[in-house]
Amino acid sequence: GAVVSQHPSWVICKSGTSVKIECRSLDFQATTMFWYRQFPKQSLMLMATSNEGSKATYEQGVEKDKFLINHASLTLSTLTVTSAHPEDSSFYICSASGGAFFETQYFGPGTRLLVL
Amino acid sequence: GQNIDQPTEMTATEGAIVQINCTYQTSGFNGLFWYQQHAGEAPTFLSYNVLDGLEEKGRFSSFLSRSKGYSYLLLKELQMKDSASYLCAVRDSRYSSASKIIFGSGTRLSIRP
């Protein structure tokens, strides 16, 4: 149990375009999903916490208008990087918790974003 | 806020035992986690401690002392595939999201033959 998928696994885009990343819990209902960003050789940085059916809570310093998060169902959350720039290139990882797995977070495989 | 400290890097020998320590400071402690992260991959869940004591799971064990704000992850019979970063993470009960946890910077463990 506790399988989380992410799509796409990697994406290359031009500067100024928007990129949408999907995070799905495959075998449980995720009442809460989290979005992280990780730069090479650095630790995970929490970007936002997303509860199903409500607005996401962003961490300090994360622009909510640039990183749009939608958690419309108990199995799907999306992160849209709007007007992406090279400095947004990073490893984006989602995690989910809920149901029988409410006590911890299970991570998706991550999405590697490269903005040219 | 929280403060989570763990060594940046460690090296150990294949077949040996290694202990990775983690100390934390938080005003609303509600559980400690260990995750393993291989280079270029997402973290995978290893263990969860909320009460004092030792939790054993195969070659991996995790210990917690809440009074000391201290935990360790013990890896036995080390294998080359254990080379990875090990992340200590703490859940703080003050957060409205019950499962929000804060990660330490991770310990990069290298296993030599």
Coordinates of N, CA and C in Angstrom, one line a residue:
Chain A
G1 N 0.8 -1.2 0.0 CA 0.0 0.0 0.0 C 0.8 1.3 0.0
A2 N 0.2 2.4 0.0 CA 0.8 3.7 0.1 C 1.7 4.0 -1.1
V3 N 1.1 3.9 -2.3 CA 1.9 4.1 -3.5 C 1.5 5.5 -4.1
V4 N 2.5 6.3 -4.4 CA 2.2 7.7 -4.9 C 3.0 7.8 -6.2
S5 N 2.3 8.3 -7.2 CA 2.9 8.4 -8.5 C 3.0 9.9 -8.9
Q6 N 3.9 10.2 -9.8 CA 4.1 11.6 -10.3 C 4.2 11.6 -11.8
H7 N 3.7 12.6 -12.4 CA 3.8 12.7 -13.9 C 3.9 14.1 -14.3
P8 N 4.9 14.5 -15.2 CA 5.9 13.6 -15.8 C 7.0 13.3 -14.9
S9 N 7.9 12.4 -15.2 CA 9.1 12.1 -14.4 C 10.2 13.1 -14.7
W10 N 10.2 13.7 -15.9 CA 11.1 14.8 -16.3 C 10.5 15.6 -17.4
V11 N 10.9 16.9 -17.4 CA 10.3 17.8 -18.4 C 11.4 18.9 -18.7
I12 N 11.5 19.2 -19.9 CA 12.4 20.3 -20.4 C 11.5 21.3 -21.1
C13 N 11.6 22.5 -20.7 CA 10.7 23.5 -21.3 C 11.5 24.8 -21.6
K14 N 10.9 25.7 -22.4 CA 11.5 27.0 -22.6 C 11.2 28.0 -21.5
S15 N 12.0 28.9 -21.3 CA 11.8 30.0 -20.4 C 10.5 30.7 -20.7
G16 N 9.6 31.0 -19.7 CA 8.4 31.7 -19.9 C 7.2 30.8 -20.1
T17 N 7.4 29.5 -20.3 CA 6.2 28.6 -20.4 C 5.8 28.1 -19.0
S18 N 4.6 27.5 -19.0 CA 4.1 26.9 -17.7 C 4.2 25.4 -17.8
V19 N 4.4 24.8 -16.7 CA 4.6 23.4 -16.6 C 3.7 22.8 -15.5
K20 N 2.9 21.8 -15.8 CA 2.0 21.2 -14.8 C 2.6 19.8 -14.4
I21 N 2.6 19.6 -13.1 CA 3.1 18.3 -12.5 C 1.9 17.7 -11.7
E22 N 1.6 16.4 -12.0 CA 0.6 15.7 -11.3 C 1.1 14.8 -10.2
C23 N 0.4 14.7 -9.2 CA 0.7 13.8 -8.1 C -0.5 13.0 -7.7
R24 N -0.4 11.7 -7.8 CA -1.6 10.8 -7.5 C -1.3 9.8 -6.4
S25 N -2.2 9.6 -5.5 CA -2.2 8.5 -4.6 C -2.9 7.4 -5.2
L26 N -2.3 6.2 -5.4 CA -2.9 5.2 -6.2 C -3.8 4.2 -5.4
D27 N -3.5 4.0 -4.1 CA -4.2 3.0 -3.3 C -4.7 3.5 -2.0
F28 N -4.7 4.8 -1.8 CA -5.3 5.4 -0.6 C -5.8 6.8 -0.9
Q29 N -6.7 7.3 0.0 CA -7.2 8.6 -0.2 C -6.3 9.6 0.6
A30 N -5.7 10.5 -0.1 CA -4.7 11.4 0.4 C -5.4 12.7 0.8
T31 N -5.8 12.9 2.1 CA -6.4 14.1 2.5 C -5.4 15.3 2.5
T32 N -4.1 14.9 2.6 CA -3.1 16.0 2.6 C -2.0 15.6 1.6
M33 N -1.6 16.5 0.8 CA -0.4 16.3 -0.1 C 0.6 17.5 0.1
F34 N 1.8 17.2 0.0 CA 2.9 18.1 0.2 C 3.7 18.2 -1.1
W35 N 4.2 19.4 -1.4 CA 5.1 19.6 -2.5 C 6.4 20.1 -2.0
Y36 N 7.5 19.5 -2.4 CA 8.8 19.8 -2.0 C 9.7 20.2 -3.3
R37 N 10.7 20.9 -3.0 CA 11.7 21.1 -4.1 C 13.1 20.8 -3.5
Q38 N 13.9 20.2 -4.4 CA 15.2 19.8 -3.9 C 16.3 20.2 -5.0
F39 N 17.2 21.1 -4.6 CA 18.3 21.4 -5.5 C 19.5 20.4 -5.2
P40 N 20.3 20.2 -6.2 CA 21.4 19.2 -6.1 C 22.2 19.3 -4.8
K41 N 22.3 18.2 -4.1 CA 23.1 18.1 -2.9 C 22.5 18.9 -1.8
Q42 N 21.3 19.3 -1.9 CA 20.7 20.0 -0.8 C 19.5 19.2 -0.2
S43 N 19.0 19.7 0.9 CA 17.9 18.9 1.5 C 16.5 19.3 0.9
L44 N 15.5 18.5 1.3 CA 14.2 18.8 0.8 C 13.7 20.1 1.4
M45 N 13.1 20.9 0.6 CA 12.5 22.2 1.1 C 11.0 22.1 0.8
L46 N 10.2 22.2 1.9 CA 8.8 22.2 1.7 C 8.3 23.4 1.1
M47 N 7.5 23.3 0.0 CA 7.0 24.5 -0.6 C 5.6 24.8 -0.1
A48 N 4.7 23.8 0.0 CA 3.4 24.0 0.3 C 2.7 22.8 0.8
T49 N 1.7 23.0 1.6 CA 0.8 21.9 2.1 C -0.6 22.0 1.5
S50 N -1.1 20.9 1.0 CA -2.3 21.0 0.2 C -3.3 20.1 0.9
N51 N -4.5 20.6 1.3 CA -5.6 19.7 1.8 C -6.7 19.7 0.8
E52 N -7.2 18.5 0.6 CA -8.3 18.3 -0.4 C -9.4 19.3 -0.2
G53 N -9.8 20.0 -1.3 CA -10.9 20.9 -1.2 C -10.7 22.3 -0.7
S54 N -9.4 22.5 -0.3 CA -9.2 23.9 0.3 C -7.9 24.4 -0.3
K55 N -7.7 25.7 -0.1 CA -6.5 26.4 -0.6 C -5.2 25.8 0.0
A56 N -4.1 25.8 -0.7 CA -2.9 25.3 -0.2 C -2.3 26.4 0.7
T57 N -1.5 25.9 1.7 CA -0.7 26.7 2.6 C 0.7 26.7 2.2
Y58 N 1.2 27.9 1.8 CA 2.6 28.0 1.3 C 3.6 28.4 2.4
E59 N 4.8 27.8 2.2 CA 5.8 28.2 3.2 C 6.3 29.6 2.9
Q60 N 7.0 30.1 3.9 CA 7.5 31.5 3.7 C 8.5 31.5 2.6
G61 N 8.4 32.5 1.7 CA 9.3 32.7 0.6 C 8.9 32.0 -0.7
V62 N 7.8 31.2 -0.6 CA 7.3 30.6 -1.8 C 6.2 31.4 -2.4
E63 N 6.3 31.8 -3.7 CA 5.3 32.6 -4.4 C 4.1 31.8 -4.8
K64 N 3.0 32.1 -4.2 CA 1.8 31.3 -4.5 C 1.3 31.6 -5.9
D65 N 1.6 32.7 -6.4 CA 1.1 33.0 -7.8 C 2.0 32.4 -8.8
K66 N 3.2 32.0 -8.4 CA 4.1 31.3 -9.4 C 3.9 29.8 -9.3
F67 N 3.7 29.3 -8.2 CA 3.5 27.9 -8.0 C 2.1 27.6 -7.6
L68 N 1.3 27.3 -8.6 CA -0.2 27.1 -8.3 C -0.4 25.7 -8.0
I69 N -1.1 25.5 -6.9 CA -1.4 24.1 -6.4 C -2.9 23.9 -6.3
N70 N -3.3 22.8 -6.9 CA -4.7 22.4 -6.8 C -4.9 21.0 -6.3
H71 N -5.8 20.8 -5.4 CA -6.0 19.5 -4.7 C -7.5 19.2 -4.8
A72 N -8.0 18.9 -6.0 CA -9.4 18.9 -6.2 C -10.0 17.6 -5.8
S73 N -9.2 16.5 -5.7 CA -9.8 15.2 -5.2 C -8.9 14.6 -4.2
L74 N -9.4 13.5 -3.6 CA -8.6 12.8 -2.6 C -7.4 12.0 -3.2
T75 N -7.3 12.0 -4.5 CA -6.2 11.2 -5.1 C -5.4 12.0 -6.0
L76 N -5.6 13.3 -6.2 CA -4.9 14.0 -7.2 C -4.6 15.5 -6.7
S77 N -3.3 15.8 -6.8 CA -2.9 17.2 -6.6 C -2.0 17.6 -7.7
T78 N -2.1 18.9 -8.2 CA -1.3 19.3 -9.3 C -0.5 20.6 -8.8
L79 N 0.7 20.7 -9.3 CA 1.6 21.8 -9.1 C 1.8 22.4 -10.5
T80 N 1.5 23.7 -10.7 CA 1.8 24.3 -12.0 C 2.9 25.4 -11.7
V81 N 4.0 25.3 -12.4 CA 5.0 26.3 -12.3 C 4.7 27.3 -13.5
T82 N 4.3 28.5 -13.1 CA 3.9 29.4 -14.2 C 5.1 30.3 -14.6
S83 N 5.2 30.6 -15.9 CA 6.2 31.4 -16.4 C 7.6 30.9 -15.9
A84 N 7.9 29.7 -16.2 CA 9.1 29.1 -15.6 C 10.4 29.8 -16.1
H85 N 11.4 29.9 -15.3 CA 12.7 30.5 -15.6 C 13.8 29.5 -15.2
P86 N 15.0 29.7 -15.8 CA 16.0 28.7 -15.5 C 16.3 28.4 -14.0
E87 N 16.1 29.4 -13.2 CA 16.3 29.3 -11.7 C 15.2 28.4 -11.1
D88 N 14.2 28.1 -11.8 CA 13.1 27.1 -11.3 C 13.5 25.7 -11.6
S89 N 14.6 25.5 -12.3 CA 15.0 24.1 -12.6 C 15.4 23.4 -11.3
S90 N 14.8 22.3 -11.1 CA 15.0 21.6 -9.8 C 14.3 20.2 -9.8
F91 N 14.4 19.5 -8.8 CA 13.7 18.2 -8.6 C 12.5 18.5 -7.7
Y92 N 11.3 18.3 -8.3 CA 10.1 18.6 -7.5 C 9.5 17.2 -7.1
I93 N 9.2 17.1 -5.8 CA 8.7 15.9 -5.2 C 7.4 16.1 -4.5
C94 N 6.4 15.3 -4.7 CA 5.2 15.4 -3.9 C 5.2 14.2 -2.9
S95 N 4.4 14.4 -1.8 CA 4.2 13.3 -0.9 C 2.7 13.4 -0.5
A96 N 2.2 12.3 0.0 CA 0.8 12.2 0.4 C 0.6 11.5 1.7
S97 N -0.4 11.9 2.4 CA -0.8 11.1 3.6 C -2.3 11.2 3.8
G98 N -2.8 10.2 4.5 CA -4.2 10.1 4.7 C -4.7 8.7 4.9
G99 N -6.0 8.6 5.2 CA -6.5 7.3 5.5 C -5.7 6.5 6.5
A100 N -5.4 5.2 6.1 CA -4.7 4.4 7.0 C -3.2 4.9 7.1
F101 N -2.8 5.7 6.2 CA -1.4 6.2 6.2 C -1.4 7.7 6.6
F102 N -2.1 8.0 7.7 CA -2.2 9.4 8.0 C -1.0 9.9 8.8
E103 N -0.3 9.0 9.4 CA 0.8 9.4 10.3 C 2.1 9.8 9.6
T104 N 2.3 9.3 8.4 CA 3.5 9.7 7.8 C 3.3 10.1 6.3
Q105 N 4.3 10.4 5.6 CA 4.2 10.8 4.2 C 4.9 9.8 3.3
Y106 N 4.2 9.5 2.2 CA 4.8 8.7 1.2 C 5.0 9.5 0.0
F107 N 6.3 9.3 -0.5 CA 6.7 10.2 -1.6 C 6.5 9.6 -3.0
G108 N 6.2 10.5 -3.9 CA 6.2 10.1 -5.3 C 7.6 10.1 -5.8
P109 N 7.8 9.6 -7.0 CA 9.2 9.4 -7.5 C 9.9 10.7 -7.9
G110 N 9.2 11.8 -8.0 CA 9.8 13.1 -8.3 C 9.7 13.4 -9.8
T111 N 9.8 14.7 -10.0 CA 9.8 15.3 -11.4 C 11.0 16.2 -11.5
R112 N 11.8 15.9 -12.5 CA 13.0 16.7 -12.7 C 12.6 17.8 -13.8
L113 N 12.7 19.0 -13.5 CA 12.4 20.1 -14.4 C 13.6 20.9 -14.8
L114 N 13.8 21.0 -16.1 CA 14.9 21.8 -16.7 C 14.3 22.9 -17.5
V115 N 14.6 24.1 -17.2 CA 14.1 25.3 -17.9 C 15.2 25.9 -18.7
L116 N 15.1 25.9 -20.0 CA 16.2 26.4 -20.9 C 16.1 27.9 -21.1
Chain B
G1 N 10.4 27.4 16.5 CA 10.6 26.6 15.3 C 11.3 25.3 15.7
Q2 N 11.8 24.7 14.6 CA 12.5 23.4 14.9 C 13.9 23.5 14.5
N3 N 14.8 22.7 15.1 CA 16.2 22.6 14.8 C 16.5 21.1 14.7
I4 N 16.9 20.6 13.6 CA 17.3 19.2 13.5 C 18.7 19.1 13.0
D5 N 19.5 18.4 13.8 CA 21.0 18.3 13.5 C 21.3 16.8 13.3
Q6 N 22.1 16.6 12.2 CA 22.6 15.2 11.9 C 23.9 15.4 11.2
P7 N 24.8 14.5 11.2 CA 26.1 14.7 10.5 C 25.9 14.8 9.0
T8 N 26.8 15.5 8.4 CA 26.6 15.7 7.0 C 27.0 14.5 6.2
E9 N 28.1 13.9 6.6 CA 28.6 12.7 5.8 C 29.2 11.7 6.8
M10 N 29.1 10.4 6.4 CA 29.7 9.3 7.1 C 30.1 8.3 6.1
T11 N 31.1 7.5 6.5 CA 31.7 6.4 5.7 C 31.7 5.2 6.6
A12 N 31.4 4.0 6.0 CA 31.4 2.8 6.7 C 31.8 1.7 5.7
T13 N 32.2 0.5 6.3 CA 32.6 -0.6 5.5 C 31.5 -1.6 5.3
E14 N 31.5 -2.2 4.1 CA 30.5 -3.3 3.8 C 30.6 -4.4 4.9
G15 N 29.4 -4.8 5.3 CA 29.3 -5.8 6.3 C 29.3 -5.3 7.8
A16 N 29.7 -4.1 8.0 CA 29.8 -3.5 9.3 C 28.5 -2.9 9.8
I17 N 28.6 -2.2 10.9 CA 27.4 -1.6 11.5 C 27.7 -0.1 11.5
V18 N 26.7 0.7 11.3 CA 26.8 2.2 11.4 C 25.6 2.8 12.1
Q19 N 25.9 3.8 12.9 CA 24.8 4.5 13.6 C 24.8 6.0 13.2
I20 N 23.7 6.4 12.8 CA 23.5 7.8 12.4 C 22.7 8.5 13.4
N21 N 23.2 9.5 14.0 CA 22.6 10.2 15.1 C 21.8 11.5 14.6
C22 N 20.8 11.8 15.3 CA 20.0 13.0 15.0 C 19.5 13.6 16.3
T23 N 19.7 14.9 16.5 CA 19.2 15.6 17.6 C 18.2 16.7 17.1
Y24 N 17.2 16.9 17.9 CA 16.2 17.9 17.5 C 15.7 18.7 18.6
Q25 N 15.2 19.9 18.3 CA 14.6 20.8 19.3 C 13.3 21.2 18.7
T26 N 12.2 20.9 19.4 CA 10.9 21.4 18.9 C 10.0 21.5 20.1
S27 N 9.0 22.4 20.1 CA 8.2 22.6 21.3 C 6.9 21.7 21.3
G28 N 6.6 21.1 20.1 CA 5.4 20.3 20.0 C 5.7 18.9 19.4
F29 N 6.7 18.2 19.9 CA 7.1 16.9 19.3 C 6.0 15.9 19.2
N30 N 5.8 15.4 18.0 CA 4.8 14.4 17.8 C 5.2 13.3 16.8
G31 N 6.5 12.8 17.0 CA 6.9 11.7 16.1 C 8.2 12.0 15.4
L32 N 9.0 11.0 15.2 CA 10.3 11.2 14.5 C 10.4 10.1 13.4
F33 N 10.8 10.5 12.2 CA 10.9 9.7 11.1 C 12.3 9.6 10.5
W34 N 12.6 8.4 9.9 CA 13.8 8.3 9.1 C 13.4 7.9 7.7
Y35 N 14.0 8.6 6.7 CA 13.8 8.3 5.3 C 15.2 8.0 4.7
Q36 N 15.2 7.2 3.7 CA 16.4 6.9 2.9 C 16.2 7.5 1.5
Q37 N 17.2 8.2 1.0 CA 17.1 8.8 -0.3 C 18.4 8.5 -1.1
H38 N 18.2 7.7 -2.2 CA 19.3 7.5 -3.1 C 19.4 8.7 -4.0
A39 N 20.7 8.9 -4.5 CA 20.9 10.0 -5.4 C 20.0 10.0 -6.6
G40 N 19.4 11.2 -6.8 CA 18.5 11.3 -8.0 C 17.1 10.7 -7.8
E41 N 16.8 10.2 -6.6 CA 15.5 9.6 -6.4 C 14.8 10.3 -5.2
A42 N 13.5 9.9 -5.1 CA 12.7 10.5 -4.0 C 13.0 9.7 -2.7
P43 N 12.7 10.3 -1.6 CA 12.9 9.5 -0.3 C 11.9 8.4 -0.1
T44 N 12.4 7.4 0.6 CA 11.5 6.2 0.9 C 11.5 6.1 2.4
F45 N 10.3 5.8 2.9 CA 10.1 5.7 4.4 C 10.8 4.5 5.0
L46 N 11.5 4.8 6.1 CA 12.2 3.7 6.8 C 11.5 3.4 8.1
S47 N 11.3 4.4 8.9 CA 10.9 4.1 10.3 C 10.2 5.3 10.9
Y48 N 9.4 5.0 11.9 CA 8.6 6.0 12.7 C 8.7 5.7 14.1
N49 N 9.1 6.7 15.0 CA 9.1 6.5 16.4 C 8.3 7.6 17.0
V50 N 7.4 7.3 17.9 CA 6.7 8.3 18.7 C 6.9 8.1 20.2
L51 N 7.2 6.8 20.6 CA 7.5 6.5 22.0 C 9.0 6.2 22.2
D52 N 9.5 6.4 23.4 CA 10.9 6.1 23.6 C 11.2 4.6 23.4
G53 N 12.4 4.3 22.9 CA 12.8 3.0 22.8 C 13.3 2.7 21.4
L54 N 13.5 1.4 21.1 CA 14.0 0.9 19.9 C 13.0 0.2 19.1
E55 N 13.0 0.6 17.8 CA 12.1 -0.1 16.8 C 13.0 -0.8 15.8
E56 N 12.8 -2.1 15.7 CA 13.7 -2.9 14.8 C 12.9 -3.4 13.6
K57 N 13.5 -3.2 12.5 CA 12.9 -3.7 11.2 C 14.0 -4.2 10.3
G58 N 14.2 -5.5 10.4 CA 15.2 -6.2 9.6 C 16.6 -5.7 10.0
R59 N 17.4 -5.2 9.0 CA 18.7 -4.7 9.2 C 18.7 -3.3 9.8
F60 N 17.6 -2.7 9.8 CA 17.5 -1.3 10.3 C 16.8 -1.2 11.6
S61 N 17.3 -0.4 12.5 CA 16.7 -0.1 13.8 C 16.7 1.4 14.0
S62 N 15.7 1.9 14.7 CA 15.6 3.3 15.0 C 15.3 3.4 16.5
F63 N 16.0 4.4 17.1 CA 15.9 4.6 18.6 C 15.4 6.0 18.8
L64 N 14.6 6.2 19.9 CA 14.2 7.5 20.2 C 14.3 7.7 21.7
S65 N 14.8 8.9 22.1 CA 14.7 9.4 23.5 C 14.1 10.8 23.5
R66 N 12.8 10.9 23.9 CA 12.2 12.2 23.8 C 12.7 13.2 24.8
S67 N 13.1 12.7 26.0 CA 13.6 13.6 27.0 C 15.0 14.2 26.6
K68 N 15.7 13.5 25.8 CA 17.0 14.0 25.3 C 16.9 14.6 23.9
G69 N 15.8 14.5 23.3 CA 15.7 15.1 21.9 C 16.6 14.4 21.0
Y70 N 16.7 13.1 21.0 CA 17.7 12.3 20.4 C 17.2 11.1 19.7
S71 N 17.7 10.8 18.5 CA 17.3 9.6 17.9 C 18.6 9.1 17.1
Y72 N 18.6 7.8 16.9 CA 19.6 7.2 16.0 C 19.0 6.2 15.1
L73 N 19.6 6.1 13.9 CA 19.3 5.0 13.0 C 20.5 4.1 12.9
L74 N 20.2 2.8 13.1 CA 21.3 1.8 13.2 C 21.1 0.9 12.0
L75 N 22.2 0.8 11.2 CA 22.2 -0.1 10.0 C 23.2 -1.2 10.2
K76 N 22.7 -2.5 10.1 CA 23.6 -3.6 10.4 C 23.9 -4.3 9.0
E77 N 25.0 -5.1 9.1 CA 25.3 -5.9 7.9 C 25.3 -5.0 6.6
L78 N 26.0 -4.0 6.6 CA 25.9 -3.0 5.6 C 26.2 -3.6 4.2
Q79 N 25.4 -3.1 3.2 CA 25.6 -3.5 1.8 C 25.9 -2.3 1.0
M80 N 26.5 -2.5 -0.1 CA 26.8 -1.4 -1.0 C 25.6 -0.6 -1.4
K81 N 24.5 -1.2 -1.5 CA 23.2 -0.5 -1.9 C 22.7 0.4 -0.8
D82 N 23.3 0.3 0.4 CA 22.9 1.2 1.5 C 23.5 2.6 1.4
S83 N 24.4 2.8 0.4 CA 25.0 4.1 0.2 C 23.9 5.0 -0.3
A84 N 23.6 6.0 0.5 CA 22.4 6.9 0.3 C 22.5 8.0 1.3
S85 N 21.6 8.9 1.2 CA 21.4 9.9 2.2 C 20.3 9.5 3.1
Y86 N 20.4 9.7 4.4 CA 19.4 9.3 5.4 C 18.9 10.6 6.1
L87 N 17.6 10.8 6.0 CA 17.0 12.0 6.4 C 16.2 11.8 7.7
C88 N 16.6 12.6 8.7 CA 15.8 12.6 10.0 C 14.7 13.6 9.9
A89 N 13.5 13.3 10.3 CA 12.4 14.3 10.2 C 11.6 14.3 11.4
V90 N 11.0 15.4 11.8 CA 10.2 15.5 13.0 C 8.9 16.1 12.7
R91 N 7.9 15.5 13.3 CA 6.5 16.1 13.2 C 6.2 17.0 14.4
D92 N 5.7 18.1 14.2 CA 5.4 19.1 15.2 C 3.9 19.2 15.4
S93 N 3.4 19.0 16.5 CA 1.9 18.9 16.7 C 1.3 20.3 16.7
R94 N 2.1 21.4 16.6 CA 1.5 22.7 16.5 C 0.9 23.0 15.2
Y95 N 1.3 22.2 14.2 CA 0.8 22.5 12.8 C -0.6 22.0 12.7
S96 N -1.4 22.7 11.9 CA -2.8 22.3 11.7 C -2.8 21.1 10.9
S97 N -1.9 20.9 10.0 CA -1.9 19.7 9.2 C -1.2 18.6 10.0
A98 N -1.9 17.6 10.3 CA -1.4 16.6 11.3 C -0.2 15.9 10.8
S99 N 0.0 15.8 9.5 CA 1.1 15.0 9.0 C 2.3 15.8 8.5
K100 N 2.3 17.1 8.7 CA 3.4 18.0 8.3 C 4.6 17.6 9.1
I101 N 5.7 17.3 8.4 CA 7.0 17.0 9.1 C 8.1 17.9 8.5
I102 N 9.1 18.1 9.3 CA 10.2 19.0 8.9 C 11.4 18.1 8.8
F103 N 12.2 18.2 7.7 CA 13.3 17.4 7.4 C 14.6 18.0 7.9
G104 N 15.5 17.2 8.4 CA 16.9 17.7 8.5 C 17.6 17.7 7.2
S105 N 18.8 18.1 7.2 CA 19.6 18.2 6.0 C 20.1 16.9 5.4
G106 N 20.0 15.8 6.2 CA 20.4 14.5 5.7 C 21.8 14.2 6.0
T107 N 22.1 12.9 6.1 CA 23.5 12.4 6.3 C 23.8 11.5 5.1
R108 N 24.8 11.9 4.4 CA 25.2 11.1 3.2 C 26.2 10.0 3.6
L109 N 25.7 8.8 3.5 CA 26.5 7.6 3.9 C 27.1 6.9 2.7
S110 N 28.4 6.7 2.8 CA 29.1 6.0 1.7 C 29.6 4.7 2.3
I111 N 29.4 3.6 1.5 CA 29.9 2.3 1.9 C 31.0 1.9 1.1
R112 N 32.1 1.5 1.7 CA 33.3 1.1 0.9 C 33.4 -0.4 1.0
P113 N 34.0 -1.0 0.0 CA 34.1 -2.5 0.0 C 35.0 -3.0 1.1

